[in-house]
mmCIF file of C-alpha atoms and ligand atoms in Angstrom:
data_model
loop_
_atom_site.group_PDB
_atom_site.id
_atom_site.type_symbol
_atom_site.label_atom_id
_atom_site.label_comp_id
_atom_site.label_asym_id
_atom_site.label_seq_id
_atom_site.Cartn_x
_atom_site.Cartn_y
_atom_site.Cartn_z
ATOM 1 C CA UNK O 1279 -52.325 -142.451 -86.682
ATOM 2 C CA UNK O 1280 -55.059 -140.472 -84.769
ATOM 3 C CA UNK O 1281 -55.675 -140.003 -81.532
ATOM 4 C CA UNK O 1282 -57.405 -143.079 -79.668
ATOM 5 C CA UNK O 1283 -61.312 -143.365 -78.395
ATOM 6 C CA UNK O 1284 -62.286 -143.157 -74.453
ATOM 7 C CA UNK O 1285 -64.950 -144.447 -72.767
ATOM 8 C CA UNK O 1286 -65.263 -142.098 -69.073
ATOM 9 C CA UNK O 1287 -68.002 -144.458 -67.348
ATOM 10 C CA UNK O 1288 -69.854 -143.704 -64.096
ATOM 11 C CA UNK O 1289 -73.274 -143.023 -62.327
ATOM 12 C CA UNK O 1290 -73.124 -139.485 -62.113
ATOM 13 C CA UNK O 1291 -75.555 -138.704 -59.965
ATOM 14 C CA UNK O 1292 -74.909 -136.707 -60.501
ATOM 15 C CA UNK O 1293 -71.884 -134.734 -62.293
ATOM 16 C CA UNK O 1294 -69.936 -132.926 -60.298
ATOM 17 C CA UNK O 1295 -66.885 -130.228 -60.975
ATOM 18 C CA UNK O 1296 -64.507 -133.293 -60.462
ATOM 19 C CA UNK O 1297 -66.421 -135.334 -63.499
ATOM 20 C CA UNK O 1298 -65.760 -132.236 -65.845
ATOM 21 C CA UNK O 1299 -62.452 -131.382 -64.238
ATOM 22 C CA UNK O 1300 -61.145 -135.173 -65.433
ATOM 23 C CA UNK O 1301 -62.849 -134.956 -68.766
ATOM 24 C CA UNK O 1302 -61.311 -131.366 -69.866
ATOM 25 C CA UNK O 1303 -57.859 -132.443 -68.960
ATOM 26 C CA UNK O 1304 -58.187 -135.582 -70.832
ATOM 27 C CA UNK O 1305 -59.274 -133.752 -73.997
ATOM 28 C CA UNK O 1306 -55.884 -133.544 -75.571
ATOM 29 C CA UNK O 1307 -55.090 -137.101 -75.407
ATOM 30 C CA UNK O 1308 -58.407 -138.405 -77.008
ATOM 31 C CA UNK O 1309 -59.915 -138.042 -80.585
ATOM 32 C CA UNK O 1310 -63.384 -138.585 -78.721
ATOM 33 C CA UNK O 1311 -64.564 -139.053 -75.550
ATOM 34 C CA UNK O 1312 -67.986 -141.020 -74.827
ATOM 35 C CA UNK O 1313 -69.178 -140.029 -71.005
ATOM 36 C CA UNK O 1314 -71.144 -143.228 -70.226
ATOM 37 C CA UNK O 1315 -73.707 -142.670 -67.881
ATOM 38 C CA UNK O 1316 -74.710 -146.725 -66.442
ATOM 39 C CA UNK O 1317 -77.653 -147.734 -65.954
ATOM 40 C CA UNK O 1318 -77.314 -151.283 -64.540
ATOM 41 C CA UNK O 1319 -74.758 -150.529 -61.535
ATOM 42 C CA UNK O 1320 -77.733 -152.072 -58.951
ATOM 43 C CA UNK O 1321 -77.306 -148.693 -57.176
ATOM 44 C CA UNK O 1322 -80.423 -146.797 -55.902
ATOM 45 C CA UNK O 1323 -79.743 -143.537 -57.407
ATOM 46 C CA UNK O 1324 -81.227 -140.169 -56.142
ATOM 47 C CA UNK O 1325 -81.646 -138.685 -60.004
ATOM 48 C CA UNK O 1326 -83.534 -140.750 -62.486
ATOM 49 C CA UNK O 1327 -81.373 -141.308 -65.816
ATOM 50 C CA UNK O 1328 -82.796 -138.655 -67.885
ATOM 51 C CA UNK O 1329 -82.156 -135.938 -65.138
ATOM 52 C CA UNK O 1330 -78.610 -136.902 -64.755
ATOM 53 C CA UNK O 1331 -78.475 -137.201 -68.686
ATOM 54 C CA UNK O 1332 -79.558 -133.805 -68.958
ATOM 55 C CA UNK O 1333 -77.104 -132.519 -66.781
ATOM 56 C CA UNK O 1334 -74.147 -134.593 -68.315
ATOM 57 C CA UNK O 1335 -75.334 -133.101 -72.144
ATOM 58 C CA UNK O 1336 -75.553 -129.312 -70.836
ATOM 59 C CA UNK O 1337 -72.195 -129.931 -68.963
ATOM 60 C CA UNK O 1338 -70.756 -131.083 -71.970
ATOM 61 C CA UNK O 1339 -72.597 -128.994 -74.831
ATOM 62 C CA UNK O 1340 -69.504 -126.842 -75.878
ATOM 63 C CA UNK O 1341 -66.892 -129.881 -75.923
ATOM 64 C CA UNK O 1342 -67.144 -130.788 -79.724
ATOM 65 C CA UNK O 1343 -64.975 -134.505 -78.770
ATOM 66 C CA UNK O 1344 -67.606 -135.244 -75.568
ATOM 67 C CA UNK O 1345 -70.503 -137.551 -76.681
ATOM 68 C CA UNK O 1346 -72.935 -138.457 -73.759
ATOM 69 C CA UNK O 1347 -74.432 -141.977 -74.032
ATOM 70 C CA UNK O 1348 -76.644 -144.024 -71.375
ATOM 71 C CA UNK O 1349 -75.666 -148.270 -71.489
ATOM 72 C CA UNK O 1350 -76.307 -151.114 -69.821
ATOM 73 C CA UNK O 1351 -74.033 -153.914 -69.394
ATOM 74 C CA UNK O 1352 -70.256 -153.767 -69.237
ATOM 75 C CA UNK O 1353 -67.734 -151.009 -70.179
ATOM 76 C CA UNK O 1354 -66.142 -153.483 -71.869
ATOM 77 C CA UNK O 1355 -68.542 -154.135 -74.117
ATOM 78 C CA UNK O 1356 -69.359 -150.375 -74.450
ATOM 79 C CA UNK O 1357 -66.251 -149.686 -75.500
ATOM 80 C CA UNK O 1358 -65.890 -152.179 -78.048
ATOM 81 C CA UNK O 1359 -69.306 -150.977 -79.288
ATOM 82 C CA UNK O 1360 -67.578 -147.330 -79.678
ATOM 83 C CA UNK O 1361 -64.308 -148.655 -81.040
ATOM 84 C CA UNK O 1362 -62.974 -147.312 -77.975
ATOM 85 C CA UNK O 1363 -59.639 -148.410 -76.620
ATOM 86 C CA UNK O 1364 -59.382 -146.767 -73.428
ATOM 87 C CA UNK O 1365 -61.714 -146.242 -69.978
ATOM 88 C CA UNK O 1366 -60.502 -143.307 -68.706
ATOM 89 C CA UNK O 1367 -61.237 -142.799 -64.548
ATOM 90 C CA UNK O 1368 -60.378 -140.192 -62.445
ATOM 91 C CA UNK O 1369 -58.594 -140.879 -58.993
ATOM 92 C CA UNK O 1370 -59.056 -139.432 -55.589
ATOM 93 C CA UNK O 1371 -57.694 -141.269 -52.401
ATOM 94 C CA UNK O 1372 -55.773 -144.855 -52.216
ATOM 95 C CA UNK O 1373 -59.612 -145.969 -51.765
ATOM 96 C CA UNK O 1374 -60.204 -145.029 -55.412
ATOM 97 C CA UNK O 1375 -57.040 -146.620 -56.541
ATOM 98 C CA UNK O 1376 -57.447 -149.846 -54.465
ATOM 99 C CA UNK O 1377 -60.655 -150.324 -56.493
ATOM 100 C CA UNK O 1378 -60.316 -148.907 -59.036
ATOM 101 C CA UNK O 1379 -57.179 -150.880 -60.197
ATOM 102 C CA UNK O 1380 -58.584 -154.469 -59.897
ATOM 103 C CA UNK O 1381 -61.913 -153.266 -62.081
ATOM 104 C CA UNK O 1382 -58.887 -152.105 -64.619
ATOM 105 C CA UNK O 1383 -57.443 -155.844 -64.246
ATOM 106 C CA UNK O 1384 -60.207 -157.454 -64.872
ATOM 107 C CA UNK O 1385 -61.158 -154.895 -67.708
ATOM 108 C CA UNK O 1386 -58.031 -155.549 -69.163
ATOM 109 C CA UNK O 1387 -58.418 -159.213 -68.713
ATOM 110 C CA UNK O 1388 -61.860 -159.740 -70.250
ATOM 111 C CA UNK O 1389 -62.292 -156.465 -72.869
ATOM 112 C CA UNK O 1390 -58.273 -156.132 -74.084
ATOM 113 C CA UNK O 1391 -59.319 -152.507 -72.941
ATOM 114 C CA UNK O 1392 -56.701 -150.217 -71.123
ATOM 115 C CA UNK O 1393 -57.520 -147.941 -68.214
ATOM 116 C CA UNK O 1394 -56.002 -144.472 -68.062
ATOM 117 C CA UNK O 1395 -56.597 -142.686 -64.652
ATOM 118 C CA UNK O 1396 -55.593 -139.063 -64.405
ATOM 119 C CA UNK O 1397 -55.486 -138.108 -60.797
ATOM 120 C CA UNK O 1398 -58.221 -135.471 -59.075
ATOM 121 C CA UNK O 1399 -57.261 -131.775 -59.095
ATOM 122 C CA UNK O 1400 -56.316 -130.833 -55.767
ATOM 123 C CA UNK O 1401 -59.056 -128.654 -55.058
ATOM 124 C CA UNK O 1402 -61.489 -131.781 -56.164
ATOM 125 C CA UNK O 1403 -60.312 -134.291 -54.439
ATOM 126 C CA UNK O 1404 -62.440 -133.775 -51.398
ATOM 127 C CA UNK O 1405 -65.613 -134.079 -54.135
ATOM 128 C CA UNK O 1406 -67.692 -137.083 -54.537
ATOM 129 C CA UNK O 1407 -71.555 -137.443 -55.985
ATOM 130 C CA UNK O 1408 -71.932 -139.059 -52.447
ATOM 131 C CA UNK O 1409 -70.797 -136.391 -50.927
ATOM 132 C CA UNK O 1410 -73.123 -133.845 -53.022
ATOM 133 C CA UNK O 1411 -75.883 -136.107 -52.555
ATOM 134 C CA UNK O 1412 -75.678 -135.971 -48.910
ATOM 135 C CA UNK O 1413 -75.910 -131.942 -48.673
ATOM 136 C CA UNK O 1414 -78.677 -132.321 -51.112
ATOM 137 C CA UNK O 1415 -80.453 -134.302 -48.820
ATOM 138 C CA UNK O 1416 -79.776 -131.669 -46.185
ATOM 139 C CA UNK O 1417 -80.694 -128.743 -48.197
ATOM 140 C CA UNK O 1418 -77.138 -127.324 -48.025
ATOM 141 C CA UNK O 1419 -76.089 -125.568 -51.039
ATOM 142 C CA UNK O 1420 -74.151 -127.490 -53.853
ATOM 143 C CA UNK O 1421 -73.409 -124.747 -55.942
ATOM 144 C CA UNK O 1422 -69.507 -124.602 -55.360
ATOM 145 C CA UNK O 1423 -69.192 -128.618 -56.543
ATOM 146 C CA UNK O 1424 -71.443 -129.107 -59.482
ATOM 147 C CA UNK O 1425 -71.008 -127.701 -63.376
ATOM 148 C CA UNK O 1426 -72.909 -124.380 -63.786
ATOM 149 C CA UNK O 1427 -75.402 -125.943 -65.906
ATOM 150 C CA UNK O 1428 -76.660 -128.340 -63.003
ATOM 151 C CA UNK O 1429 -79.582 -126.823 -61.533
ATOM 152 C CA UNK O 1430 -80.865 -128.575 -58.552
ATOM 153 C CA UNK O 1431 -84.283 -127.563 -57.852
HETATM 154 P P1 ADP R 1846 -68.984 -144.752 -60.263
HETATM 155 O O1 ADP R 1846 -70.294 -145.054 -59.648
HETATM 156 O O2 ADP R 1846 -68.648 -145.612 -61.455
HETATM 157 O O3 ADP R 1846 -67.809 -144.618 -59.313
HETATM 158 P P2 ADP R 1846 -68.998 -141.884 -60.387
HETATM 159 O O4 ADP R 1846 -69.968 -141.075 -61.163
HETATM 160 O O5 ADP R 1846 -69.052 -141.777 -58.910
HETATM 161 O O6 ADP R 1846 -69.207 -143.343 -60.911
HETATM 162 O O7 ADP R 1846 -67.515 -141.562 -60.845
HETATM 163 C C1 ADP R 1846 -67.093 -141.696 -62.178
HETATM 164 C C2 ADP R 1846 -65.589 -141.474 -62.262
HETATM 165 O O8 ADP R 1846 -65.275 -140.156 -61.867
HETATM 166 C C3 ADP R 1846 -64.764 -142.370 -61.345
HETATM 167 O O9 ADP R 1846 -63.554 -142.714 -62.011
HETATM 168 C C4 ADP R 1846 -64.447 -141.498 -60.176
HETATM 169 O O10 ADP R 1846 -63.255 -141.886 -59.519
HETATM 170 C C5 ADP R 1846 -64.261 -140.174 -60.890
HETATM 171 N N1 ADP R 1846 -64.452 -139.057 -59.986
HETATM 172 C C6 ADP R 1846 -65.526 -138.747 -59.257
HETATM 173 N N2 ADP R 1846 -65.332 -137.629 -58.519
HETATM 174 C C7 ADP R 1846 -64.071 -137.222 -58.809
HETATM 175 C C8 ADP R 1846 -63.236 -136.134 -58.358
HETATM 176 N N3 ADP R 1846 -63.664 -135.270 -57.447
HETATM 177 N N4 ADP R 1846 -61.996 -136.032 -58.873
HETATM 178 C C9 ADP R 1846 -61.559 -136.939 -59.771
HETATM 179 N N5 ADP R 1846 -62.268 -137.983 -60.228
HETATM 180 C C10 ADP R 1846 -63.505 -138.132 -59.760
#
């Protein structure tokens, strides 16, 4: 039997060293991973889609399993697009899981699809797209919490 399909959904707005630090660790335990960048989530975003698309593909250019793809609509119905039987989400604070867990209910509820959460390294967990946002808007240097490829001009 091979290894099962994953759906990693989010905004990513954009990618940050916890995104990639999820998705590399989650490697061995998927035969593919599809990073789904949303485009629907009614949130104002600070990068348009094809900047953070970009950055997601150049992130992701030397992981031969990682497939970047933009979608509208539910995860659920991504993933049964992709034959994909797993969301996988990464998890920082009880915040995350609070939340996180009923969207995995109801995912499970409506899409049959399973959630796998793998929790933040430690040295991540203080790391959100917020967070990098905010010192972006502040012109402090985000260097230290995005992927190398991420160039923020
Ligand atoms: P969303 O808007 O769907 O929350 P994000 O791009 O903010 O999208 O996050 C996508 C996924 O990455 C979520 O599961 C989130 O918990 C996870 N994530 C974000 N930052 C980190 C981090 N520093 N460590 C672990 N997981 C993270």
């Amino acid at each position: 039997m091979s290894a099962p399909i994953a759906v990693f959904p989010g905004s990513f707005d954009p990618v940050t060293v916890g995104h990639f630090s999820i998705v590399e660790r989650a490697l061995p335990l998927f035969e593919r991973i599809y990073i789904g960048l949303g485009r629907n989530t009614g949130k104002k975003s600070m990068f348009p889609l094809e900047k953070r698309m970009e950055w997601l593909e150049v992130t992701f250019k030397d992981m031969a399993q990682v497939e970047v793809v933009s979608f509208e609509g539910l995860t659920v119905d991504l993933c049964r697009k992709l034959h994909a039987t797993f969301i996988l989400r990464g998890l920082r604070n009880s915040t995350d899981h609070g939340y996180e867990r009923s969207i995995a209910l109801m995912n499970m509820q409506i899409g049959k699809v399973d959630t796998l959460f793998l929790p933040s390294a430690p040295e991540h967990a203080h790391v959100s797209s917020t967070i990098v946002r905010e010192m972006i808007a502040n012109n402090a240097s985000v260097e230290a919490f995005v992927p190398p490829g991420v160039r923020i001009a």
